JSON list of C-alpha atoms in Angstrom, two decimals:
[
{"chain": "B", "resi": 4, "resn": "MET", "atom": "CA", "xyz": [-18.40, 49.54, 59.44]},
{"chain": "B", "resi": 5, "resn": "THR", "atom": "CA", "xyz": [-22.10, 49.94, 58.11]},
{"chain": "B", "resi": 6, "resn": "ARG", "atom": "CA", "xyz": [-23.26, 47.44, 55.08]},
{"chain": "B", "resi": 7, "resn": "THR", "atom": "CA", "xyz": [-27.04, 48.59, 53.97]},
{"chain": "B", "resi": 8, "resn": "GLN", "atom": "CA", "xyz": [-29.61, 45.94, 53.39]},
{"chain": "B", "resi": 9, "resn": "LYS", "atom": "CA", "xyz": [-29.97, 46.31, 49.65]},
{"chain": "B", "resi": 10, "resn": "PRO", "atom": "CA", "xyz": [-27.66, 45.26, 46.96]},
{"chain": "B", "resi": 11, "resn": "SER", "atom": "CA", "xyz": [-25.79, 48.82, 46.01]},
{"chain": "B", "resi": 12, "resn": "ILE", "atom": "CA", "xyz": [-23.57, 50.41, 43.38]},
{"chain": "B", "resi": 13, "resn": "LEU", "atom": "CA", "xyz": [-21.72, 53.18, 44.67]},
{"chain": "B", "resi": 14, "resn": "LEU", "atom": "CA", "xyz": [-20.87, 56.30, 41.58]},
{"chain": "B", "resi": 15, "resn": "THR", "atom": "CA", "xyz": [-18.49, 59.35, 42.90]},
{"chain": "B", "resi": 16, "resn": "GLY", "atom": "CA", "xyz": [-18.18, 62.33, 41.01]},
{"chain": "B", "resi": 17, "resn": "PHE", "atom": "CA", "xyz": [-14.78, 65.26, 41.56]},
{"chain": "B", "resi": 18, "resn": "ALA", "atom": "CA", "xyz": [-15.58, 69.17, 42.30]},
{"chain": "B", "resi": 19, "resn": "PRO", "atom": "CA", "xyz": [-14.19, 72.02, 39.76]},
{"chain": "B", "resi": 20, "resn": "PHE", "atom": "CA", "xyz": [-11.42, 71.74, 39.00]},
{"chain": "B", "resi": 21, "resn": "GLY", "atom": "CA", "xyz": [-8.97, 73.63, 37.44]},
{"chain": "B", "resi": 22, "resn": "GLY", "atom": "CA", "xyz": [-10.76, 77.14, 36.83]},
{"chain": "B", "resi": 23, "resn": "GLU", "atom": "CA", "xyz": [-14.47, 75.49, 36.41]},
{"chain": "B", "resi": 24, "resn": "HIS", "atom": "CA", "xyz": [-17.45, 76.31, 37.97]},
{"chain": "B", "resi": 25, "resn": "ILE", "atom": "CA", "xyz": [-18.86, 73.21, 37.78]},
{"chain": "B", "resi": 26, "resn": "ASN", "atom": "CA", "xyz": [-17.47, 69.51, 37.13]},
{"chain": "B", "resi": 27, "resn": "PRO", "atom": "CA", "xyz": [-19.41, 67.87, 35.17]},
{"chain": "B", "resi": 28, "resn": "SER", "atom": "CA", "xyz": [-19.64, 64.72, 36.66]},
{"chain": "B", "resi": 29, "resn": "TRP", "atom": "CA", "xyz": [-20.42, 65.57, 39.83]},
{"chain": "B", "resi": 30, "resn": "GLN", "atom": "CA", "xyz": [-23.49, 67.41, 38.35]},
{"chain": "B", "resi": 31, "resn": "ALA", "atom": "CA", "xyz": [-24.48, 64.05, 36.01]},
{"chain": "B", "resi": 32, "resn": "VAL", "atom": "CA", "xyz": [-23.65, 61.10, 38.65]},
{"chain": "B", "resi": 33, "resn": "SER", "atom": "CA", "xyz": [-25.66, 63.71, 41.99]},
{"chain": "B", "resi": 34, "resn": "GLN", "atom": "CA", "xyz": [-28.46, 62.32, 39.43]},
{"chain": "B", "resi": 35, "resn": "LEU", "atom": "CA", "xyz": [-28.67, 58.99, 40.35]},
{"chain": "B", "resi": 36, "resn": "GLU", "atom": "CA", "xyz": [-28.60, 59.28, 43.68]},
{"chain": "B", "resi": 37, "resn": "GLY", "atom": "CA", "xyz": [-31.60, 57.48, 45.36]},
{"chain": "B", "resi": 38, "resn": "GLU", "atom": "CA", "xyz": [-32.25, 55.16, 42.26]},
{"chain": "B", "resi": 39, "resn": "HIS", "atom": "CA", "xyz": [-32.75, 51.76, 42.06]},
{"chain": "B", "resi": 40, "resn": "ILE", "atom": "CA", "xyz": [-30.94, 49.88, 38.76]},
{"chain": "B", "resi": 41, "resn": "GLY", "atom": "CA", "xyz": [-31.62, 46.14, 38.29]},
{"chain": "B", "resi": 42, "resn": "GLY", "atom": "CA", "xyz": [-32.47, 45.60, 41.92]},
{"chain": "B", "resi": 43, "resn": "PHE", "atom": "CA", "xyz": [-29.34, 47.55, 42.88]},
{"chain": "B", "resi": 44, "resn": "ILE", "atom": "CA", "xyz": [-29.52, 50.90, 44.89]},
{"chain": "B", "resi": 45, "resn": "VAL", "atom": "CA", "xyz": [-27.14, 53.81, 43.73]},
{"chain": "B", "resi": 46, "resn": "HIS", "atom": "CA", "xyz": [-25.23, 55.78, 46.68]},
{"chain": "B", "resi": 47, "resn": "THR", "atom": "CA", "xyz": [-23.17, 58.61, 45.02]},
{"chain": "B", "resi": 48, "resn": "LYS", "atom": "CA", "xyz": [-20.55, 60.64, 46.57]},
{"chain": "B", "resi": 49, "resn": "GLU", "atom": "CA", "xyz": [-18.35, 63.87, 45.22]},
{"chain": "B", "resi": 50, "resn": "LEU", "atom": "CA", "xyz": [-14.53, 62.77, 45.57]},
{"chain": "B", "resi": 51, "resn": "PRO", "atom": "CA", "xyz": [-12.34, 66.26, 46.15]},
{"chain": "B", "resi": 52, "resn": "CYS", "atom": "CA", "xyz": [-10.19, 66.90, 43.35]},
{"chain": "B", "resi": 53, "resn": "GLU", "atom": "CA", "xyz": [-6.67, 66.04, 45.36]},
{"chain": "B", "resi": 54, "resn": "PHE", "atom": "CA", "xyz": [-4.28, 63.93, 45.18]},
{"chain": "B", "resi": 55, "resn": "GLY", "atom": "CA", "xyz": [-4.81, 61.50, 48.32]},
{"chain": "B", "resi": 56, "resn": "ALA", "atom": "CA", "xyz": [-8.08, 63.06, 49.74]},
{"chain": "B", "resi": 57, "resn": "SER", "atom": "CA", "xyz": [-9.83, 61.70, 46.93]},
{"chain": "B", "resi": 58, "resn": "LEU", "atom": "CA", "xyz": [-8.65, 57.95, 47.96]},
{"chain": "B", "resi": 59, "resn": "LYS", "atom": "CA", "xyz": [-9.60, 58.69, 51.66]},
{"chain": "B", "resi": 60, "resn": "GLU", "atom": "CA", "xyz": [-13.03, 60.18, 50.92]},
{"chain": "B", "resi": 61, "resn": "LEU", "atom": "CA", "xyz": [-13.12, 57.26, 48.00]},
{"chain": "B", "resi": 62, "resn": "HIS", "atom": "CA", "xyz": [-12.25, 54.28, 50.51]},
{"chain": "B", "resi": 63, "resn": "LEU", "atom": "CA", "xyz": [-14.74, 55.79, 53.16]},
{"chain": "B", "resi": 64, "resn": "ALA", "atom": "CA", "xyz": [-17.32, 56.00, 50.86]},
{"chain": "B", "resi": 65, "resn": "ILE", "atom": "CA", "xyz": [-17.09, 52.03, 50.23]},
{"chain": "B", "resi": 66, "resn": "ASP", "atom": "CA", "xyz": [-16.50, 51.03, 53.75]},
{"chain": "B", "resi": 67, "resn": "LYS", "atom": "CA", "xyz": [-20.22, 52.99, 54.45]},
{"chain": "B", "resi": 68, "resn": "TYR", "atom": "CA", "xyz": [-21.35, 51.44, 51.46]},
{"chain": "B", "resi": 69, "resn": "ALA", "atom": "CA", "xyz": [-20.03, 47.82, 50.28]},
{"chain": "B", "resi": 70, "resn": "PRO", "atom": "CA", "xyz": [-21.21, 48.52, 47.07]},
{"chain": "B", "resi": 71, "resn": "GLN", "atom": "CA", "xyz": [-20.50, 45.64, 44.76]},
{"chain": "B", "resi": 72, "resn": "LEU", "atom": "CA", "xyz": [-19.84, 48.09, 41.97]},
{"chain": "B", "resi": 73, "resn": "VAL", "atom": "CA", "xyz": [-17.96, 51.36, 41.90]},
{"chain": "B", "resi": 74, "resn": "LEU", "atom": "CA", "xyz": [-18.22, 53.91, 39.61]},
{"chain": "B", "resi": 75, "resn": "CYS", "atom": "CA", "xyz": [-15.70, 56.64, 39.33]},
{"chain": "B", "resi": 76, "resn": "ILE", "atom": "CA", "xyz": [-16.77, 59.54, 37.42]},
{"chain": "B", "resi": 77, "resn": "GLY", "atom": "CA", "xyz": [-14.47, 62.58, 35.58]},
{"chain": "B", "resi": 78, "resn": "GLN", "atom": "CA", "xyz": [-14.19, 65.19, 33.66]},
{"chain": "B", "resi": 79, "resn": "ALA", "atom": "CA", "xyz": [-12.59, 64.79, 29.69]},
{"chain": "B", "resi": 80, "resn": "GLY", "atom": "CA", "xyz": [-12.47, 68.16, 28.97]},
{"chain": "B", "resi": 81, "resn": "GLY", "atom": "CA", "xyz": [-11.40, 67.90, 24.86]},
{"chain": "B", "resi": 82, "resn": "ARG", "atom": "CA", "xyz": [-12.72, 64.20, 24.41]},
{"chain": "B", "resi": 83, "resn": "ALA", "atom": "CA", "xyz": [-15.90, 63.75, 22.72]},
{"chain": "B", "resi": 84, "resn": "GLU", "atom": "CA", "xyz": [-17.41, 60.98, 24.23]},
{"chain": "B", "resi": 85, "resn": "ILE", "atom": "CA", "xyz": [-18.01, 58.64, 26.66]},
{"chain": "B", "resi": 86, "resn": "SER", "atom": "CA", "xyz": [-14.15, 57.52, 27.66]},
{"chain": "B", "resi": 87, "resn": "LEU", "atom": "CA", "xyz": [-14.65, 53.23, 28.98]},
{"chain": "B", "resi": 88, "resn": "GLU", "atom": "CA", "xyz": [-10.67, 54.00, 30.61]},
{"chain": "B", "resi": 89, "resn": "ARG", "atom": "CA", "xyz": [-9.03, 50.85, 30.34]},
{"chain": "B", "resi": 90, "resn": "VAL", "atom": "CA", "xyz": [-6.08, 51.02, 32.59]},
{"chain": "B", "resi": 91, "resn": "ALA", "atom": "CA", "xyz": [-4.67, 52.78, 35.49]},
{"chain": "B", "resi": 92, "resn": "ILE", "atom": "CA", "xyz": [-0.87, 53.97, 36.24]},
{"chain": "B", "resi": 93, "resn": "ASN", "atom": "CA", "xyz": [0.97, 54.49, 39.76]},
{"chain": "B", "resi": 94, "resn": "VAL", "atom": "CA", "xyz": [2.24, 57.35, 38.81]},
{"chain": "B", "resi": 95, "resn": "ASN", "atom": "CA", "xyz": [1.47, 60.80, 39.49]},
{"chain": "B", "resi": 96, "resn": "ASP", "atom": "CA", "xyz": [2.26, 63.56, 37.21]},
{"chain": "B", "resi": 97, "resn": "ALA", "atom": "CA", "xyz": [0.26, 66.85, 37.77]},
{"chain": "B", "resi": 98, "resn": "ARG", "atom": "CA", "xyz": [0.32, 69.11, 35.27]},
{"chain": "B", "resi": 99, "resn": "ILE", "atom": "CA", "xyz": [-1.57, 71.98, 37.17]},
{"chain": "B", "resi": 100, "resn": "PRO", "atom": "CA", "xyz": [-2.26, 71.65, 40.86]},
{"chain": "B", "resi": 101, "resn": "ASP", "atom": "CA", "xyz": [-4.79, 69.93, 42.25]},
{"chain": "B", "resi": 102, "resn": "ASN", "atom": "CA", "xyz": [-7.24, 72.11, 44.78]},
{"chain": "B", "resi": 103, "resn": "ALA", "atom": "CA", "xyz": [-5.36, 71.77, 47.64]},
{"chain": "B", "resi": 104, "resn": "ASP", "atom": "CA", "xyz": [-2.15, 73.14, 46.00]},
{"chain": "B", "resi": 105, "resn": "LYS", "atom": "CA", "xyz": [-0.65, 69.71, 45.61]},
{"chain": "B", "resi": 106, "resn": "GLN", "atom": "CA", "xyz": [1.40, 69.30, 41.96]},
{"chain": "B", "resi": 107, "resn": "PRO", "atom": "CA", "xyz": [3.07, 65.99, 42.62]},
{"chain": "B", "resi": 108, "resn": "ILE", "atom": "CA", "xyz": [5.62, 64.89, 39.93]},
{"chain": "B", "resi": 109, "resn": "ASP", "atom": "CA", "xyz": [6.25, 61.54, 39.28]},
{"chain": "B", "resi": 110, "resn": "THR", "atom": "CA", "xyz": [5.32, 60.04, 42.41]},
{"chain": "B", "resi": 111, "resn": "PRO", "atom": "CA", "xyz": [3.46, 56.36, 42.59]},
{"chain": "B", "resi": 112, "resn": "VAL", "atom": "CA", "xyz": [-0.21, 56.54, 43.86]},
{"chain": "B", "resi": 113, "resn": "ILE", "atom": "CA", "xyz": [0.84, 53.85, 45.57]},
{"chain": "B", "resi": 114, "resn": "ALA", "atom": "CA", "xyz": [4.30, 53.31, 47.14]},
{"chain": "B", "resi": 115, "resn": "GLY", "atom": "CA", "xyz": [5.35, 49.58, 46.13]},
{"chain": "B", "resi": 116, "resn": "GLY", "atom": "CA", "xyz": [2.24, 48.73, 44.26]},
{"chain": "B", "resi": 117, "resn": "PRO", "atom": "CA", "xyz": [1.80, 47.37, 41.04]},
{"chain": "B", "resi": 118, "resn": "ALA", "atom": "CA", "xyz": [2.96, 49.17, 37.95]},
{"chain": "B", "resi": 119, "resn": "ALA", "atom": "CA", "xyz": [-0.84, 49.34, 36.59]},
{"chain": "B", "resi": 120, "resn": "TYR", "atom": "CA", "xyz": [-4.19, 47.68, 37.32]},
{"chain": "B", "resi": 121, "resn": "PHE", "atom": "CA", "xyz": [-6.95, 47.19, 34.71]},
{"chain": "B", "resi": 122, "resn": "THR", "atom": "CA", "xyz": [-10.37, 47.53, 35.18]},
{"chain": "B", "resi": 123, "resn": "ASN", "atom": "CA", "xyz": [-12.18, 44.48, 35.70]},
{"chain": "B", "resi": 124, "resn": "LEU", "atom": "CA", "xyz": [-15.47, 46.04, 34.32]},
{"chain": "B", "resi": 125, "resn": "PRO", "atom": "CA", "xyz": [-16.79, 44.38, 30.33]},
{"chain": "B", "resi": 126, "resn": "ILE", "atom": "CA", "xyz": [-15.73, 47.07, 28.99]},
{"chain": "B", "resi": 127, "resn": "LYS", "atom": "CA", "xyz": [-16.18, 45.63, 25.54]},
{"chain": "B", "resi": 128, "resn": "ARG", "atom": "CA", "xyz": [-19.95, 45.06, 26.24]},
{"chain": "B", "resi": 129, "resn": "LEU", "atom": "CA", "xyz": [-20.06, 48.62, 27.74]},
{"chain": "B", "resi": 130, "resn": "LEU", "atom": "CA", "xyz": [-18.63, 49.73, 24.64]},
{"chain": "B", "resi": 131, "resn": "LEU", "atom": "CA", "xyz": [-21.61, 47.68, 22.69]},
{"chain": "B", "resi": 132, "resn": "ALA", "atom": "CA", "xyz": [-24.32, 48.26, 24.89]},
{"chain": "B", "resi": 133, "resn": "LEU", "atom": "CA", "xyz": [-23.57, 52.69, 24.36]},
{"chain": "B", "resi": 134, "resn": "GLN", "atom": "CA", "xyz": [-23.18, 52.57, 21.35]},
{"chain": "B", "resi": 135, "resn": "GLN", "atom": "CA", "xyz": [-26.70, 50.57, 20.55]},
{"chain": "B", "resi": 136, "resn": "ALA", "atom": "CA", "xyz": [-28.16, 53.23, 22.74]},
{"chain": "B", "resi": 137, "resn": "GLU", "atom": "CA", "xyz": [-26.74, 55.54, 19.99]},
{"chain": "B", "resi": 138, "resn": "ILE", "atom": "CA", "xyz": [-24.17, 57.07, 22.83]},
{"chain": "B", "resi": 139, "resn": "PRO", "atom": "CA", "xyz": [-21.10, 58.03, 21.55]},
{"chain": "B", "resi": 140, "resn": "ALA", "atom": "CA", "xyz": [-18.26, 55.98, 23.47]},
{"chain": "B", "resi": 141, "resn": "ALA", "atom": "CA", "xyz": [-14.87, 54.67, 23.14]},
{"chain": "B", "resi": 142, "resn": "ILE", "atom": "CA", "xyz": [-12.30, 52.61, 25.26]},
{"chain": "B", "resi": 143, "resn": "SER", "atom": "CA", "xyz": [-9.65, 54.57, 26.85]},
{"chain": "B", "resi": 144, "resn": "ASN", "atom": "CA", "xyz": [-6.43, 53.25, 27.29]},
{"chain": "B", "resi": 145, "resn": "THR", "atom": "CA", "xyz": [-5.44, 55.96, 29.65]},
{"chain": "B", "resi": 146, "resn": "ALA", "atom": "CA", "xyz": [-6.52, 57.76, 32.30]},
{"chain": "B", "resi": 147, "resn": "GLY", "atom": "CA", "xyz": [-3.89, 60.56, 32.87]},
{"chain": "B", "resi": 148, "resn": "THR", "atom": "CA", "xyz": [-1.58, 61.35, 35.28]},
{"chain": "B", "resi": 149, "resn": "TYR", "atom": "CA", "xyz": [-3.32, 63.10, 37.24]},
{"chain": "B", "resi": 150, "resn": "VAL", "atom": "CA", "xyz": [-6.17, 62.74, 40.01]},
{"chain": "B", "resi": 151, "resn": "CYS", "atom": "CA", "xyz": [-8.55, 60.39, 37.72]},
{"chain": "B", "resi": 152, "resn": "ASN", "atom": "CA", "xyz": [-5.59, 58.28, 37.20]},
{"chain": "B", "resi": 153, "resn": "HIS", "atom": "CA", "xyz": [-5.26, 58.59, 41.39]},
{"chain": "B", "resi": 154, "resn": "VAL", "atom": "CA", "xyz": [-8.21, 57.49, 42.24]},
{"chain": "B", "resi": 155, "resn": "MET", "atom": "CA", "xyz": [-8.74, 54.68, 39.45]},
{"chain": "B", "resi": 156, "resn": "TYR", "atom": "CA", "xyz": [-5.15, 53.19, 40.97]},
{"chain": "B", "resi": 157, "resn": "GLY", "atom": "CA", "xyz": [-6.36, 53.37, 43.85]},
{"chain": "B", "resi": 158, "resn": "LEU", "atom": "CA", "xyz": [-9.94, 52.58, 43.26]},
{"chain": "B", "resi": 159, "resn": "MET", "atom": "CA", "xyz": [-8.29, 49.25, 41.66]},
{"chain": "B", "resi": 160, "resn": "HIS", "atom": "CA", "xyz": [-5.44, 48.10, 44.13]},
{"chain": "B", "resi": 161, "resn": "LEU", "atom": "CA", "xyz": [-8.46, 48.41, 46.88]},
{"chain": "B", "resi": 162, "resn": "ILE", "atom": "CA", "xyz": [-10.86, 46.27, 44.91]},
{"chain": "B", "resi": 163, "resn": "ASN", "atom": "CA", "xyz": [-7.41, 43.38, 44.41]},
{"chain": "B", "resi": 164, "resn": "GLN", "atom": "CA", "xyz": [-6.25, 43.36, 47.72]},
{"chain": "B", "resi": 165, "resn": "HIS", "atom": "CA", "xyz": [-9.31, 42.86, 50.22]},
{"chain": "B", "resi": 166, "resn": "ASP", "atom": "CA", "xyz": [-12.61, 42.85, 47.43]},
{"chain": "B", "resi": 167, "resn": "THR", "atom": "CA", "xyz": [-11.98, 40.76, 44.83]},
{"chain": "B", "resi": 168, "resn": "HIS", "atom": "CA", "xyz": [-15.79, 40.16, 44.52]},
{"chain": "B", "resi": 169, "resn": "VAL", "atom": "CA", "xyz": [-16.58, 44.45, 43.38]},
{"chain": "B", "resi": 170, "resn": "LYS", "atom": "CA", "xyz": [-16.07, 45.62, 39.96]},
{"chain": "B", "resi": 171, "resn": "GLY", "atom": "CA", "xyz": [-14.35, 48.66, 39.43]},
{"chain": "B", "resi": 172, "resn": "GLY", "atom": "CA", "xyz": [-13.70, 51.57, 36.54]},
{"chain": "B", "resi": 173, "resn": "PHE", "atom": "CA", "xyz": [-13.24, 54.57, 35.78]},
{"chain": "B", "resi": 174, "resn": "ILE", "atom": "CA", "xyz": [-14.86, 56.40, 32.50]},
{"chain": "B", "resi": 175, "resn": "HIS", "atom": "CA", "xyz": [-14.06, 59.99, 31.50]},
{"chain": "B", "resi": 176, "resn": "ILE", "atom": "CA", "xyz": [-16.66, 62.58, 30.07]},
{"chain": "B", "resi": 177, "resn": "PRO", "atom": "CA", "xyz": [-16.84, 65.39, 27.99]},
{"chain": "B", "resi": 178, "resn": "TYR", "atom": "CA", "xyz": [-17.67, 68.94, 28.54]},
{"chain": "B", "resi": 179, "resn": "LEU", "atom": "CA", "xyz": [-21.11, 69.88, 29.34]},
{"chain": "B", "resi": 180, "resn": "PRO", "atom": "CA", "xyz": [-22.34, 72.53, 26.48]},
{"chain": "B", "resi": 181, "resn": "LEU", "atom": "CA", "xyz": [-22.36, 75.10, 28.71]},
{"chain": "B", "resi": 182, "resn": "GLN", "atom": "CA", "xyz": [-18.57, 74.65, 29.56]},
{"chain": "B", "resi": 183, "resn": "ALA", "atom": "CA", "xyz": [-17.95, 74.27, 26.09]},
{"chain": "B", "resi": 184, "resn": "VAL", "atom": "CA", "xyz": [-18.98, 77.61, 25.09]},
{"chain": "B", "resi": 185, "resn": "ASN", "atom": "CA", "xyz": [-15.59, 78.89, 27.01]},
{"chain": "B", "resi": 186, "resn": "HIS", "atom": "CA", "xyz": [-13.09, 76.85, 25.19]},
{"chain": "B", "resi": 187, "resn": "GLN", "atom": "CA", "xyz": [-13.34, 77.05, 21.46]},
{"chain": "B", "resi": 188, "resn": "GLY", "atom": "CA", "xyz": [-13.60, 74.17, 19.51]},
{"chain": "B", "resi": 189, "resn": "SER", "atom": "CA", "xyz": [-14.10, 71.51, 21.81]},
{"chain": "B", "resi": 190, "resn": "ALA", "atom": "CA", "xyz": [-16.51, 68.70, 22.17]},
{"chain": "B", "resi": 191, "resn": "SER", "atom": "CA", "xyz": [-19.70, 68.64, 24.75]},
{"chain": "B", "resi": 192, "resn": "MET", "atom": "CA", "xyz": [-22.44, 66.11, 26.05]},
{"chain": "B", "resi": 193, "resn": "SER", "atom": "CA", "xyz": [-25.57, 66.89, 27.28]},
{"chain": "B", "resi": 194, "resn": "LEU", "atom": "CA", "xyz": [-25.92, 66.48, 30.86]},
{"chain": "B", "resi": 195, "resn": "GLU", "atom": "CA", "xyz": [-29.11, 64.40, 29.57]},
{"chain": "B", "resi": 196, "resn": "THR", "atom": "CA", "xyz": [-26.75, 62.22, 27.36]},
{"chain": "B", "resi": 197, "resn": "VAL", "atom": "CA", "xyz": [-24.80, 61.29, 30.02]},
{"chain": "B", "resi": 198, "resn": "VAL", "atom": "CA", "xyz": [-27.03, 60.53, 32.50]},
{"chain": "B", "resi": 199, "resn": "SER", "atom": "CA", "xyz": [-28.55, 57.97, 30.44]},
{"chain": "B", "resi": 200, "resn": "ALA", "atom": "CA", "xyz": [-25.04, 56.38, 29.69]},
{"chain": "B", "resi": 201, "resn": "LEU", "atom": "CA", "xyz": [-24.22, 55.82, 33.64]},
{"chain": "B", "resi": 202, "resn": "ARG", "atom": "CA", "xyz": [-27.82, 54.14, 33.64]},
{"chain": "B", "resi": 203, "resn": "VAL", "atom": "CA", "xyz": [-26.81, 52.26, 30.44]},
{"chain": "B", "resi": 204, "resn": "ILE", "atom": "CA", "xyz": [-23.24, 51.59, 31.92]},
{"chain": "B", "resi": 205, "resn": "ILE", "atom": "CA", "xyz": [-25.06, 50.34, 35.05]},
{"chain": "B", "resi": 206, "resn": "THR", "atom": "CA", "xyz": [-27.23, 48.05, 33.88]},
{"chain": "B", "resi": 207, "resn": "CYS", "atom": "CA", "xyz": [-24.55, 46.47, 30.98]},
{"chain": "B", "resi": 208, "resn": "ALA", "atom": "CA", "xyz": [-22.32, 46.09, 33.68]},
{"chain": "B", "resi": 209, "resn": "ILE", "atom": "CA", "xyz": [-24.42, 44.89, 36.92]},
{"chain": "B", "resi": 210, "resn": "GLN", "atom": "CA", "xyz": [-25.19, 41.30, 34.57]},
{"chain": "B", "resi": 211, "resn": "ASP", "atom": "CA", "xyz": [-22.24, 39.22, 35.87]},
{"chain": "B", "resi": 212, "resn": "LYS", "atom": "CA", "xyz": [-21.32, 38.77, 31.96]},
{"chain": "B", "resi": 213, "resn": "GLN", "atom": "CA", "xyz": [-17.93, 37.45, 30.43]},
{"chain": "B", "resi": 214, "resn": "ASP", "atom": "CA", "xyz": [-16.21, 40.34, 28.57]},
{"chain": "B", "resi": 215, "resn": "ILE", "atom": "CA", "xyz": [-16.61, 39.81, 25.02]},
{"chain": "B", "resi": 216, "resn": "LYS", "atom": "CA", "xyz": [-13.62, 40.52, 22.16]},
{"chain": "B", "resi": 217, "resn": "VAL", "atom": "CA", "xyz": [-14.15, 42.64, 19.76]},
{"chain": "B", "resi": 218, "resn": "ALA", "atom": "CA", "xyz": [-11.78, 44.84, 17.87]},
{"chain": "B", "resi": 219, "resn": "ALA", "atom": "CA", "xyz": [-11.89, 48.92, 19.75]},
{"chain": "B", "resi": 220, "resn": "GLY", "atom": "CA", "xyz": [-8.00, 49.14, 19.90]},
{"chain": "B", "resi": 221, "resn": "THR", "atom": "CA", "xyz": [-6.10, 52.54, 18.42]},
{"chain": "B", "resi": 222, "resn": "THR", "atom": "CA", "xyz": [-3.59, 52.73, 16.27]},
{"chain": "B", "resi": 223, "resn": "HIS", "atom": "CA", "xyz": [-1.57, 55.54, 18.44]}
]
């Protein structure tokens, strides 16, 4: 197992899927490769938008870099803000096939695993930090049932089973403007704003502070 000397952060994005030519998650994440933030070095990895293979690639990257923080980023077309995911559920239920033409329906991410895992990121602190930076953000209580949820659940399972010192979670981001023009009525966020948001999230997450209690729930 290769261990880097400098404390590290792993950011992942996804390959394009669902007929899109780009994925804003990888477009944003790749901008941060090699950056030094708060004494940590950022490593990045593009994951395939495929059930199973995405988790294998994530595990390999974690094994390679031994990160103290893992942030997996995904596209949520139609959402208007940075979505800090609170929970992942142990269900694969694909509305469309993945990039390997697999479409699991009502299968577990991890056989025998718990029904759900919560992120161990201080998501309320992250929310306030983003809002103070004037970046639209919200807490999300569903990461869906597609590959994004699959990866978040697999990440949190790994952390809970083996690496409890690691912080990890999932963040959904909107379309980029060049995508939104092809989806009438859809919100978008500039690449520059998304990259700035990721820097804010990283800076806040590595401070190793307990989360705070502020209202950020939903009524439906």
